[in-house]
Amino acid sequence: MIPHSFWQAFIRYNFSNNTIIFKMKQLRVLLLMTGVLVISFPAGAQIQDYIFNGNLNGTYAAVPPLVENLACGAATGTYVTEPIITTAGTCFTNSTVFAFNASDGLQYNNAGFISNTYTIHLFFKYNTFGGGYARVIDFKNSCCDAGMYVLGNCLNFYPNGNVGTCPYFVDGNYYLISLVRDGASNQIKIYVNGAVFSVYNDASNTYASAGGTTPILFFRDDNAVPCEARAGHIRYLSLSPQLSTDNDVLSTWNTICTAILPINFKSFNVGRINQSDIALNWQTDNEMNNSHFDIERSSDGANFFTVGKIASQNGQGTNNYNFIDRFAMDGTNYYRLKEVDLDGRFVYSIVQKVFIGNSGRTVQVIYHDGPWLSTSSAWLNSSAILLSANSQVMERFEIYQSMMPINMQRYPAGVYFIQVQKNNDIITRKIIKY
């Protein structure tokens, strides 16, 4: 928890009248009070992921470890250190990855977590993309030849042929391949590096779970036509039973370089406490030279703003952290953690999201390189007025996006009001500028 003395140096907050008092040019974090409350969430309720940092374990204990499933005389894989290069550039100059051999498959013991609706992300490369068929994912535990392959430099949904741009893949690059399957329509959206690559009608349920405890296999070919596989390297894998949006997948791609963290996040969970408060809990292992965590929130999964700061414990073993966001916006709230080292370098966690409905806290004034007006989507296309203490209109503007900058630099110190109006609904927030 951040000491009260820290906040007193920058802001005062009056909960009785929702007044935010801030000192311009000094505070560079979101004007929110913080609190600490230990909330327990079901581990892995939304996502189960792996970063291959020297083992096949999940990022926290409740995630089942992956198991190597060898075929065609394949040797077991090894861990190597190499640069992570994508079409957007280099993520890390040195990163630990799992190097799998041809037919050295990875088995995910499903246990009912993934069924017909899911989101799966694979961040990997083949050593060479050219050549014949190479299995990527198998949902049927090696029983059938139909499935997802890379064929040459193309993505192939055998026996229905190539999908998306062909040829596409380039040797030496890691790619984020994302599958989002809607169980209601049997439609799969295939994304490559955050962009929609193809849409596939999976009426035959080839890419749905076979049910029960049937595992999901990666990189290991089936037994019907065996040994169609290639060697490669994998850095990140995640599975979720939730249906992701285009923005969700793009957000994963935009943060993929920082999702493969040098710091070991054992878990990161978010959950709603009530209609306006969201609790964030996370665990780390064996911290060294860490300064603090910035807690960041977004309404669209792309543009993030700091909502709090917690000092790092820098302890060996497991470190536990808790934070409450008491001013979540109506709609979907996206969260990520920014771990900042003592030397100023930083990395981001994965992005988690939670939905808030009818919170009643739909208009906020926040500070991030200057004050901003933050509103929920219900207030888009409405009007706002900046008023002085004596009700003089200082400025009028339209709200066309959920985050709008307020230029207070042109006005002297004093009391001001932001009034937002749409139809007959009016909300007013007070600002005191020193």
PDB file of C-alpha atoms in Angstrom, residues 87 198 259 417:
ATOM      1  CA  THR A  87       7.950  -8.663 -38.208  1.00  0.00           C
ATOM      2  CA  SER A 198      -8.902 -15.655 -42.113  1.00  0.00           C
ATOM      3  CA  ALA A 259       4.136 -10.596 -21.869  1.00  0.00           C
ATOM      4  CA  PHE A 417     -16.250  22.540 -12.503  1.00  0.00           C
TER       5      PHE A 417
END
